Short mmCIF file of C-alpha atoms and ligand atoms in Angstrom, two decimals:
data_model
loop_
_atom_site.label_atom_id
_atom_site.label_comp_id
_atom_site.label_asym_id
_atom_site.label_seq_id
_atom_site.Cartn_x
_atom_site.Cartn_y
_atom_site.Cartn_z
CA MET A 544 22.16 -17.64 17.61
CA LYS A 545 20.05 -14.60 16.84
CA VAL A 546 16.51 -13.98 15.66
CA VAL A 547 16.26 -10.84 13.57
CA LYS A 548 13.02 -9.03 12.81
CA PHE A 549 12.70 -6.34 10.15
CA GLY A 550 9.84 -3.83 10.16
CA GLY A 551 7.98 -2.58 7.10
CA SER A 552 10.18 0.46 6.47
CA SER A 553 13.25 -1.83 6.34
CA LEU A 554 11.57 -3.84 3.57
CA ALA A 555 9.86 -1.08 1.61
CA SER A 556 12.22 -0.97 -1.40
CA ALA A 557 15.09 -2.76 -3.12
CA ALA A 558 17.57 -0.34 -1.53
CA GLN A 559 16.29 -1.24 1.92
CA LEU A 560 16.40 -4.96 1.15
CA GLU A 561 20.06 -4.64 0.18
CA LYS A 562 20.75 -3.29 3.66
CA VAL A 563 18.84 -6.23 5.13
CA LEU A 564 20.92 -8.71 3.12
CA ASN A 565 24.16 -7.08 4.30
CA ILE A 566 23.01 -7.17 7.91
CA ILE A 567 22.26 -10.91 7.71
CA LYS A 568 25.44 -11.73 5.77
CA SER A 569 27.65 -9.80 8.19
CA ASP A 570 26.89 -12.13 11.11
CA ASP A 571 26.60 -15.94 10.78
CA SER A 572 24.64 -16.18 13.99
CA ARG A 573 21.69 -14.33 12.40
CA ARG A 574 19.81 -17.51 11.56
CA PHE A 575 16.12 -16.63 11.76
CA VAL A 576 14.60 -13.69 9.95
CA VAL A 577 11.07 -12.51 10.69
CA VAL A 578 9.61 -10.02 8.23
CA SER A 579 6.77 -7.47 8.11
CA ALA A 580 4.89 -6.57 4.95
CA PRO A 581 6.44 -3.82 2.78
CA GLY A 582 5.88 -0.51 4.55
CA LYS A 583 5.80 3.08 3.35
CA ARG A 584 8.60 4.39 1.11
CA ASP A 585 7.70 7.98 2.05
CA ASP A 586 5.02 9.86 3.96
CA GLN A 587 2.58 9.79 1.04
CA ASP A 588 2.91 6.05 0.47
CA ILE A 589 0.50 3.31 1.62
CA LYS A 590 1.53 0.25 3.63
CA VAL A 591 0.81 -3.03 1.87
CA THR A 592 -1.24 -4.11 4.90
CA ASP A 593 -3.47 -1.04 4.53
CA ALA A 594 -3.83 -1.74 0.80
CA LEU A 595 -4.93 -5.27 1.70
CA ILE A 596 -7.60 -3.86 4.02
CA LYS A 597 -8.92 -1.79 1.13
CA TYR A 598 -8.87 -4.86 -1.13
CA TYR A 599 -10.78 -6.85 1.50
CA LYS A 600 -13.43 -4.13 1.79
CA SER A 601 -13.94 -4.01 -1.98
CA TYR A 602 -14.19 -7.80 -2.09
CA ILE A 603 -16.80 -8.21 0.64
CA SER A 604 -18.91 -5.42 -0.77
CA GLU A 605 -18.77 -7.16 -4.15
CA LYS A 606 -17.08 -4.26 -5.92
CA ASP A 607 -14.56 -4.65 -8.74
CA VAL A 608 -11.28 -5.64 -7.08
CA THR A 609 -8.97 -5.35 -10.11
CA ALA A 610 -7.51 -1.97 -9.13
CA ASP A 611 -6.79 -3.14 -5.58
CA GLN A 612 -5.13 -6.34 -6.80
CA THR A 613 -3.07 -4.46 -9.37
CA TRP A 614 -1.82 -1.92 -6.85
CA ILE A 615 -0.63 -4.62 -4.46
CA ILE A 616 0.94 -6.79 -7.17
CA ASN A 617 2.73 -3.76 -8.64
CA ARG A 618 4.09 -2.92 -5.22
CA TYR A 619 5.82 -6.32 -5.06
CA ARG A 620 6.69 -6.17 -8.77
CA SER A 621 8.67 -2.96 -8.38
CA ILE A 622 10.80 -4.53 -5.62
CA ILE A 623 11.26 -7.76 -7.59
CA ASP A 624 12.29 -5.89 -10.75
CA GLU A 625 14.73 -3.62 -8.97
CA LEU A 626 16.34 -6.59 -7.26
CA GLY A 627 16.56 -8.46 -10.58
CA LEU A 628 14.66 -11.49 -9.27
CA GLY A 629 13.05 -13.83 -11.80
CA GLN A 630 9.47 -14.00 -13.01
CA GLY A 631 8.82 -17.15 -10.94
CA ILE A 632 8.48 -15.28 -7.65
CA LEU A 633 6.32 -12.57 -9.21
CA GLU A 634 3.97 -15.21 -10.61
CA LYS A 635 3.72 -16.90 -7.22
CA ILE A 636 2.88 -13.64 -5.48
CA THR A 637 0.44 -12.54 -8.20
CA LYS A 638 -1.45 -15.81 -7.87
CA ALA A 639 -1.57 -15.58 -4.08
CA ILE A 640 -2.99 -12.03 -4.20
CA ILE A 641 -5.59 -12.87 -6.86
CA ASP A 642 -6.62 -16.09 -5.13
CA LEU A 643 -7.71 -14.14 -2.05
CA ALA A 644 -10.75 -13.06 -4.07
CA ASN A 645 -11.85 -16.69 -4.40
CA LEU A 646 -12.21 -17.31 -0.68
CA PRO A 647 -15.69 -17.80 0.76
CA ILE A 648 -17.20 -14.65 2.30
CA ASP A 649 -20.03 -16.19 4.29
CA ASN A 650 -19.33 -17.92 7.60
CA ASN A 651 -15.68 -17.08 7.32
CA ASP A 652 -14.49 -15.40 10.52
CA PHE A 653 -10.90 -15.51 9.35
CA LEU A 654 -11.29 -13.88 5.94
CA TYR A 655 -10.06 -10.44 7.06
CA ASP A 656 -7.03 -11.98 8.78
CA THR A 657 -6.22 -14.07 5.71
CA PHE A 658 -6.19 -10.95 3.53
CA LEU A 659 -4.00 -9.03 5.99
CA ALA A 660 -1.56 -11.88 6.53
CA ALA A 661 -0.86 -12.02 2.79
CA GLY A 662 1.32 -8.91 3.16
CA GLU A 663 3.94 -10.60 5.33
CA ASP A 664 3.45 -14.06 3.82
CA ASN A 665 4.34 -12.96 0.29
CA ASN A 666 7.11 -10.71 1.53
CA ALA A 667 8.77 -13.63 3.33
CA LYS A 668 8.75 -15.60 0.06
CA LEU A 669 10.29 -12.62 -1.73
CA VAL A 670 13.00 -12.10 0.89
CA ALA A 671 13.97 -15.80 0.92
CA GLU A 672 14.25 -15.76 -2.87
CA TYR A 673 16.41 -12.63 -2.76
CA PHE A 674 18.74 -14.17 -0.17
CA ARG A 675 19.16 -17.33 -2.25
CA LYS A 676 19.92 -15.28 -5.37
CA ASN A 677 22.71 -13.65 -3.41
CA ASP A 678 24.40 -16.84 -2.26
CA LEU A 679 22.80 -16.96 1.13
CA PRO A 680 21.12 -20.34 1.60
CA ALA A 681 17.65 -19.46 2.85
CA ARG A 682 14.20 -20.95 3.08
CA TYR A 683 10.71 -19.50 3.54
CA VAL A 684 8.77 -21.16 6.36
CA HIS A 685 5.00 -20.71 6.76
CA PRO A 686 3.96 -20.14 10.41
CA LYS A 687 2.03 -23.42 10.28
CA ASN A 688 5.21 -25.33 9.47
CA ALA A 689 7.19 -23.30 11.99
CA GLY A 690 4.69 -24.36 14.66
CA ILE A 691 3.19 -20.95 15.45
CA THR A 692 -0.20 -22.12 16.71
CA VAL A 693 -2.52 -19.44 18.04
CA THR A 694 -5.92 -18.96 19.68
CA SER A 695 -9.00 -18.48 17.49
CA GLU A 696 -9.32 -14.74 18.12
CA PRO A 697 -9.38 -12.96 14.77
CA GLY A 698 -7.26 -9.82 14.79
CA ASN A 699 -6.12 -10.46 18.31
CA ALA A 700 -4.56 -13.93 18.37
CA ARG A 701 -2.44 -15.16 21.25
CA ILE A 702 0.21 -17.82 21.05
CA LEU A 703 -0.58 -21.28 22.43
CA PRO A 704 2.15 -22.44 24.84
CA SER A 705 2.46 -25.77 22.98
CA SER A 706 4.01 -23.85 20.06
CA TYR A 707 7.36 -23.40 21.74
CA ASP A 708 8.44 -27.05 21.60
CA LYS A 709 7.68 -27.27 17.90
CA LEU A 710 9.51 -24.02 17.24
CA GLU A 711 12.63 -25.44 18.83
CA GLU A 712 12.84 -27.98 16.00
CA LEU A 713 13.67 -25.09 13.65
CA CYS A 714 17.16 -25.07 15.15
CA ASP A 715 18.03 -28.17 13.10
CA SER A 716 18.12 -26.20 9.85
CA ASP A 717 21.38 -25.19 8.14
CA GLU A 718 19.69 -22.49 6.09
CA VAL A 719 18.59 -19.03 7.17
CA LEU A 720 14.87 -19.39 7.82
CA VAL A 721 12.61 -16.55 6.70
CA ILE A 722 9.31 -16.48 8.59
CA PRO A 723 6.43 -14.08 7.92
CA GLY A 724 5.49 -12.07 11.00
CA PHE A 725 2.07 -10.98 12.27
CA PHE A 726 0.09 -14.23 12.10
CA GLY A 727 -0.14 -17.82 13.17
CA VAL A 728 -2.47 -20.70 12.44
CA THR A 729 -5.27 -21.96 14.69
CA VAL A 730 -5.66 -25.63 15.60
CA ASP A 731 -8.35 -25.72 12.90
CA ASN A 732 -5.85 -24.49 10.35
CA GLN A 733 -7.17 -20.95 9.99
CA VAL A 734 -4.87 -17.99 9.47
CA CYS A 735 -5.27 -15.67 12.46
CA THR A 736 -3.36 -12.42 12.99
CA PHE A 737 -2.04 -10.75 16.09
CA SER A 738 -3.09 -7.13 16.58
CA ARG A 739 -1.70 -4.47 14.20
CA GLY A 740 2.08 -4.16 14.29
CA GLY A 741 2.21 -7.78 15.43
CA SER A 742 5.30 -8.90 13.52
CA ASP A 743 7.26 -7.83 16.60
CA ILE A 744 5.29 -10.47 18.50
CA THR A 745 6.22 -13.20 16.02
CA GLY A 746 9.91 -12.25 16.35
CA SER A 747 9.68 -12.52 20.11
CA ILE A 748 7.87 -15.88 19.94
CA VAL A 749 10.45 -17.32 17.54
CA ALA A 750 13.30 -16.02 19.75
CA ALA A 751 11.77 -17.69 22.80
CA GLY A 752 11.03 -20.90 20.85
CA VAL A 753 14.53 -21.40 19.44
CA LYS A 754 16.06 -20.13 22.71
CA ALA A 755 17.99 -17.43 20.90
CA ASP A 756 20.87 -15.60 22.55
CA LEU A 757 19.47 -12.33 21.25
CA TYR A 758 16.35 -10.98 19.56
CA GLU A 759 17.31 -8.13 17.25
CA ASN A 760 14.42 -5.91 16.23
CA PHE A 761 15.40 -3.68 13.31
CA THR A 762 13.42 -0.48 12.74
CA ASP A 763 14.28 2.93 11.31
CA VAL A 764 15.49 4.69 14.47
CA ASP A 765 18.66 4.37 16.53
CA GLY A 766 16.84 2.67 19.37
CA ILE A 767 14.69 4.26 22.03
CA PHE A 768 15.04 7.87 23.10
CA ALA A 769 14.65 9.26 26.59
CA ALA A 770 11.71 11.35 25.33
CA HIS A 771 9.74 11.61 22.10
CA PRO A 772 11.97 13.23 19.41
CA GLY A 773 8.92 15.05 18.07
CA VAL A 774 8.57 16.84 21.41
CA VAL A 775 12.12 17.23 22.69
CA HIS A 776 14.88 18.40 20.35
CA LYS A 777 17.46 15.62 19.84
CA PRO A 778 16.76 13.62 22.99
CA GLN A 779 19.42 11.22 24.29
CA SER A 780 19.12 7.63 23.16
CA ILE A 781 18.86 5.01 25.87
CA SER A 782 21.50 2.28 25.69
CA GLU A 783 19.87 -0.14 28.13
CA LEU A 784 16.36 -0.56 29.50
CA THR A 785 14.82 -3.29 31.60
CA TYR A 786 11.69 -5.06 30.41
CA ARG A 787 9.71 -3.33 33.14
CA GLU A 788 10.94 0.10 32.16
CA MET A 789 10.13 -0.61 28.54
CA ARG A 790 6.63 -1.76 29.45
CA GLU A 791 6.00 1.43 31.46
CA LEU A 792 7.28 3.68 28.67
CA ALA A 793 5.37 1.77 25.99
CA TYR A 794 2.18 2.18 28.02
CA ALA A 795 2.25 5.96 27.67
CA GLY A 796 3.21 6.51 24.09
CA PHE A 797 6.59 4.88 23.31
CA SER A 798 5.47 2.84 20.35
CA VAL A 799 8.76 1.63 18.86
CA LEU A 800 7.95 -1.94 19.85
CA HIS A 801 4.52 -3.64 20.11
CA ASP A 802 3.77 -3.97 23.83
CA GLU A 803 2.72 -7.63 23.56
CA ALA A 804 6.09 -8.41 21.98
CA LEU A 805 7.86 -8.08 25.30
CA ILE A 806 6.19 -11.04 26.99
CA PRO A 807 7.57 -14.09 25.08
CA ALA A 808 11.14 -12.77 25.12
CA TYR A 809 10.86 -11.77 28.77
CA ARG A 810 9.52 -15.18 29.82
CA GLY A 811 12.15 -16.93 27.71
CA LYS A 812 14.83 -14.69 29.31
CA ILE A 813 15.99 -13.58 25.88
CA PRO A 814 17.63 -10.14 25.70
CA LEU A 815 16.26 -7.89 23.00
CA VAL A 816 17.88 -5.08 21.10
CA ILE A 817 16.22 -2.37 19.01
CA LYS A 818 18.44 -1.40 16.10
CA ASN A 819 18.37 0.76 12.98
CA THR A 820 18.50 -0.88 9.53
CA ASN A 821 19.79 2.43 8.14
CA ASN A 822 22.55 2.67 10.74
CA PRO A 823 23.33 -0.92 11.78
CA ASP A 824 26.62 -0.05 13.50
CA HIS A 825 24.81 2.01 16.11
CA PRO A 826 24.47 -0.18 19.23
CA GLY A 827 20.76 0.66 19.60
CA THR A 828 18.80 0.06 22.80
CA LYS A 829 19.17 -3.19 24.67
CA ILE A 830 16.24 -4.48 26.71
CA VAL A 831 17.42 -6.70 29.51
CA LEU A 832 16.04 -8.47 32.55
CA LYS A 833 18.24 -6.49 34.96
CA HIS A 834 20.47 -3.48 34.49
CA THR A 835 24.09 -4.46 34.00
CA GLY A 836 25.54 -1.38 35.73
CA ALA A 837 24.62 1.78 37.59
CA THR A 838 21.88 3.87 36.03
CA ILE A 839 20.37 7.29 36.46
CA PRO A 840 17.11 7.47 38.45
CA VAL A 841 14.88 8.58 35.56
CA ILE A 842 15.65 6.75 32.34
CA GLY A 843 12.79 7.98 30.17
CA ILE A 844 9.82 10.34 30.06
CA SER A 845 6.69 9.50 28.11
CA GLY A 846 3.39 11.20 27.51
CA ASP A 847 0.12 10.06 25.97
CA ASP A 848 -3.18 11.81 25.39
CA ASP A 849 -6.86 10.93 25.07
CA PHE A 850 -7.55 10.01 28.67
CA VAL A 851 -10.82 10.71 30.47
CA SER A 852 -11.53 10.84 34.17
CA ILE A 853 -14.84 9.98 35.81
CA ASN A 854 -14.77 11.94 39.06
CA ILE A 855 -17.18 10.65 41.68
CA SER A 856 -17.88 12.24 45.08
CA LYS A 857 -20.03 10.93 47.90
CA TYR A 858 -19.96 12.05 51.49
CA LEU A 859 -18.72 9.23 53.78
CA MET A 860 -17.68 7.09 50.80
CA ASN A 861 -14.93 5.53 52.94
CA ARG A 862 -17.50 4.08 55.36
CA GLU A 863 -19.58 2.38 52.71
CA VAL A 864 -18.71 -1.30 52.30
CA GLY A 865 -18.62 -2.44 48.65
CA PHE A 866 -18.83 1.04 47.08
CA GLY A 867 -15.78 0.53 44.83
CA ARG A 868 -16.99 -2.88 43.70
CA LYS A 869 -20.37 -1.50 42.72
CA VAL A 870 -18.76 1.28 40.68
CA LEU A 871 -16.51 -1.17 38.88
CA GLN A 872 -19.43 -3.50 38.25
CA ILE A 873 -21.21 -0.73 36.36
CA LEU A 874 -18.14 -0.36 34.16
CA GLU A 875 -17.83 -4.12 33.71
CA GLU A 876 -21.42 -4.46 32.59
CA LEU A 877 -20.81 -1.76 30.00
CA ASN A 878 -17.66 -3.59 28.86
CA ILE A 879 -15.39 -0.66 29.75
CA ARG A 880 -11.70 -1.10 30.61
CA TRP A 881 -10.25 1.24 33.20
CA GLU A 882 -6.63 2.29 33.66
CA HIS A 883 -6.14 3.92 37.08
CA ILE A 884 -8.22 4.64 40.16
CA PRO A 885 -6.81 7.36 42.41
CA THR A 886 -8.99 7.86 45.49
CA GLY A 887 -9.60 10.36 48.30
CA ILE A 888 -11.69 9.98 51.46
CA ASP A 889 -14.95 10.95 49.83
CA ASP A 890 -13.99 10.75 46.18
CA MET A 891 -12.81 8.38 43.58
CA SER A 892 -11.58 9.04 40.03
CA ILE A 893 -11.54 6.44 37.34
CA ILE A 894 -9.19 7.11 34.50
CA LEU A 895 -9.94 5.52 31.15
CA ARG A 896 -8.73 5.76 27.59
CA GLY A 897 -11.06 8.22 25.83
CA ARG A 898 -12.11 5.67 23.20
CA GLU A 899 -13.70 3.51 25.93
CA LEU A 900 -16.30 6.11 26.78
CA THR A 901 -18.83 6.57 24.00
CA PRO A 902 -21.53 9.24 24.59
CA ILE A 903 -24.15 6.52 25.22
CA LYS A 904 -21.97 4.76 27.80
CA GLU A 905 -21.20 8.11 29.43
CA GLN A 906 -24.90 8.84 29.94
CA GLU A 907 -25.50 5.34 31.26
CA ILE A 908 -22.68 5.61 33.81
CA ILE A 909 -23.90 8.98 35.08
CA SER A 910 -27.44 7.73 35.40
CA GLN A 911 -26.49 4.48 37.20
CA LEU A 912 -24.11 6.19 39.60
CA THR A 913 -26.76 8.71 40.52
CA ARG A 914 -29.64 6.27 40.76
CA LYS A 915 -28.09 3.10 42.17
CA LEU A 916 -25.17 4.46 44.17
CA GLU A 917 -26.70 7.80 45.11
CA VAL A 918 -23.47 9.69 44.62
CA ASP A 919 -23.42 13.43 45.44
CA GLU A 920 -21.58 14.41 42.30
CA VAL A 921 -20.26 12.86 39.14
CA GLU A 922 -18.26 14.74 36.56
CA ILE A 923 -16.62 13.59 33.33
CA GLU A 924 -13.32 15.30 32.58
CA ARG A 925 -11.95 14.89 29.05
CA ASP A 926 -8.75 15.96 27.23
CA LEU A 927 -6.38 14.61 29.83
CA SER A 928 -2.87 13.33 29.25
CA ILE A 929 -0.72 10.99 31.25
CA ILE A 930 2.94 11.79 31.74
CA MET A 931 5.22 9.12 33.17
CA ILE A 932 8.73 9.32 34.51
CA VAL A 933 10.24 5.87 34.46
CA GLY A 934 13.31 4.24 36.00
CA GLU A 935 13.99 1.17 38.14
CA ASN A 936 16.58 3.14 40.04
CA MET A 937 14.10 5.78 41.19
CA LYS A 938 13.41 3.79 44.34
CA ASN A 939 16.98 4.44 45.52
CA HIS A 940 16.66 8.21 45.21
CA ILE A 941 14.78 10.62 47.40
CA GLY A 942 13.18 13.69 45.88
CA VAL A 943 12.54 12.55 42.32
CA THR A 944 8.83 13.38 42.51
CA ALA A 945 9.61 16.66 44.24
CA LYS A 946 11.87 17.66 41.36
CA ALA A 947 9.20 16.73 38.83
CA ALA A 948 6.58 18.73 40.73
CA GLU A 949 8.92 21.72 40.87
CA ALA A 950 9.51 21.50 37.11
CA PHE A 951 5.74 21.53 36.56
CA SER A 952 5.13 24.44 38.89
CA LYS A 953 7.81 26.57 37.21
CA LYS A 954 5.94 26.14 33.93
CA HIS A 955 2.52 26.77 35.58
CA ILE A 956 1.34 23.25 34.81
CA ASN A 957 -1.47 22.14 37.07
CA LEU A 958 -1.27 18.54 38.31
CA GLU A 959 -4.69 16.93 38.23
CA MET A 960 -3.49 13.69 39.81
CA ILE A 961 -0.31 11.90 40.83
CA SER A 962 0.13 8.18 41.28
CA GLN A 963 3.02 5.89 42.05
CA GLY A 964 2.75 2.12 42.13
CA SER A 965 4.37 0.09 44.91
CA SER A 966 7.11 -1.08 42.55
CA GLU A 967 8.31 2.53 42.30
CA VAL A 968 9.36 1.97 38.72
CA SER A 969 7.32 4.92 37.50
CA VAL A 970 5.46 7.99 38.68
CA MET A 971 2.41 9.02 36.74
CA PHE A 972 1.06 12.54 36.45
CA VAL A 973 -2.30 13.45 34.96
CA ILE A 974 -2.47 16.89 33.36
CA LYS A 975 -4.50 18.74 30.73
CA THR A 976 -3.57 17.66 27.21
CA GLU A 977 -2.90 21.24 26.11
CA GLN A 978 0.07 21.24 28.50
CA GLU A 979 1.44 17.80 27.60
CA LYS A 980 4.33 18.89 25.40
CA ALA A 981 5.40 21.62 27.78
CA ALA A 982 5.32 19.10 30.62
CA VAL A 983 7.52 16.57 28.82
CA ARG A 984 10.00 19.29 27.89
CA ALA A 985 10.10 20.61 31.46
CA LEU A 986 10.79 17.15 32.84
CA TYR A 987 13.41 16.41 30.20
CA GLN A 988 15.21 19.62 31.09
CA THR A 989 15.15 18.74 34.77
CA PHE A 990 16.27 15.13 34.54
CA PHE A 991 18.52 15.12 31.47
CA GLU A 992 19.84 18.60 30.83
CA THR A 993 20.70 19.83 34.28
CA GLU A 994 22.21 16.65 35.74
N1 LIG B 2038 1.97 -5.42 8.64
C1 LIG B 2038 1.29 -5.43 9.89
C2 LIG B 2038 0.77 -4.05 10.21
O1 LIG B 2038 0.97 -3.11 9.45
C3 LIG B 2038 2.12 -6.02 11.00
C4 LIG B 2038 3.49 -5.42 11.20
O2 LIG B 2038 3.97 -4.66 10.38
O3 LIG B 2038 4.10 -5.73 12.24
O4 LIG B 2038 0.14 -3.88 11.21
#
């Protein structure tokens, strides 16, 4: 039994939906279908979810919403017309979109989420209707009826563990069940969404709940590549990755799958495969608990920008009890998340995502470190990138980091920092952002083109 999730680009037009129907019809074990909202048809297009955000903004600022409603309804209408579906489904969707503008604005923490969720909710109704019209018994199931109960955290919901037992009851159905992705329902019956791109999370939750044999996540690429195709020309695709490798790669820029989507499938021990709706015969990338055979030491290379480093120096820092705690407390009080903390004898660097450090917070940190902790020097370094080489099998090979360092030195790339966790599943390098692409290419050449 398989749970299949389709992303927005797979559902953007009638032509794409035909591919979806063929994929489901070609394999009887594809019993649960999780859908995103219609995505972009081309680069100039707008995602339905983004159009819903615009609609929400017009509504709460009491502007005329007719144009926003019409755009969204027409988006569904064009798909419905091209697929030759009846007026009934169009009327249902039209009403649902218009009714959003009757919801209370005041004291409604879930209004934004309710608007956003309408993208997937209406699309699931459309897809179920289309399947039925094409002799595939199918039924739309609202997340409330599926049992997807979530925490009351608008825009950032998390699944409640009690959901899984209820989800298992879905297995009793003979029809293909079509479930909208991206949102659940709180115990108080409010629609609450996961973070953006969260339909992947729903797919993973459903797969864990029904104890699927496989979670198939269909996108518009042939799986995951060993490096970003925008940086390296025609990189190799990866046939198998472990959950840990995927997590490490996703951390630094591999965004094919939402990073929170790994957890439910991982805990439920459900293998996951990333496949291409436009090329469904390609085996894609399988994400497994453990590699099934021998693998190369470095399986993927990722890079991500917009990191900042707070570099702190104080003579005899290593002798001062509680110094690290006091530094982190300053960050905690300013509600700042940190990523890495490489240290020396008398210095400590704290690496953060750039968005965490607003100019006001930056000033506050410098002033508190100088006043309260009496540091000798504090410097803020911006425009840094993180490059990661990732592979579970690295721990069985000597000299991987040496090779990477040699590749950097040949290209005159200065290493600001290096860090390797005890699990040895990745090595992280911090460099200047202007050298990020050159660094990824140099590493790709070393680990994939010469071996
Ligand atoms: N439609 C939502 C978004 O654009 C969720 C998703 O596509 O997974 O973020």
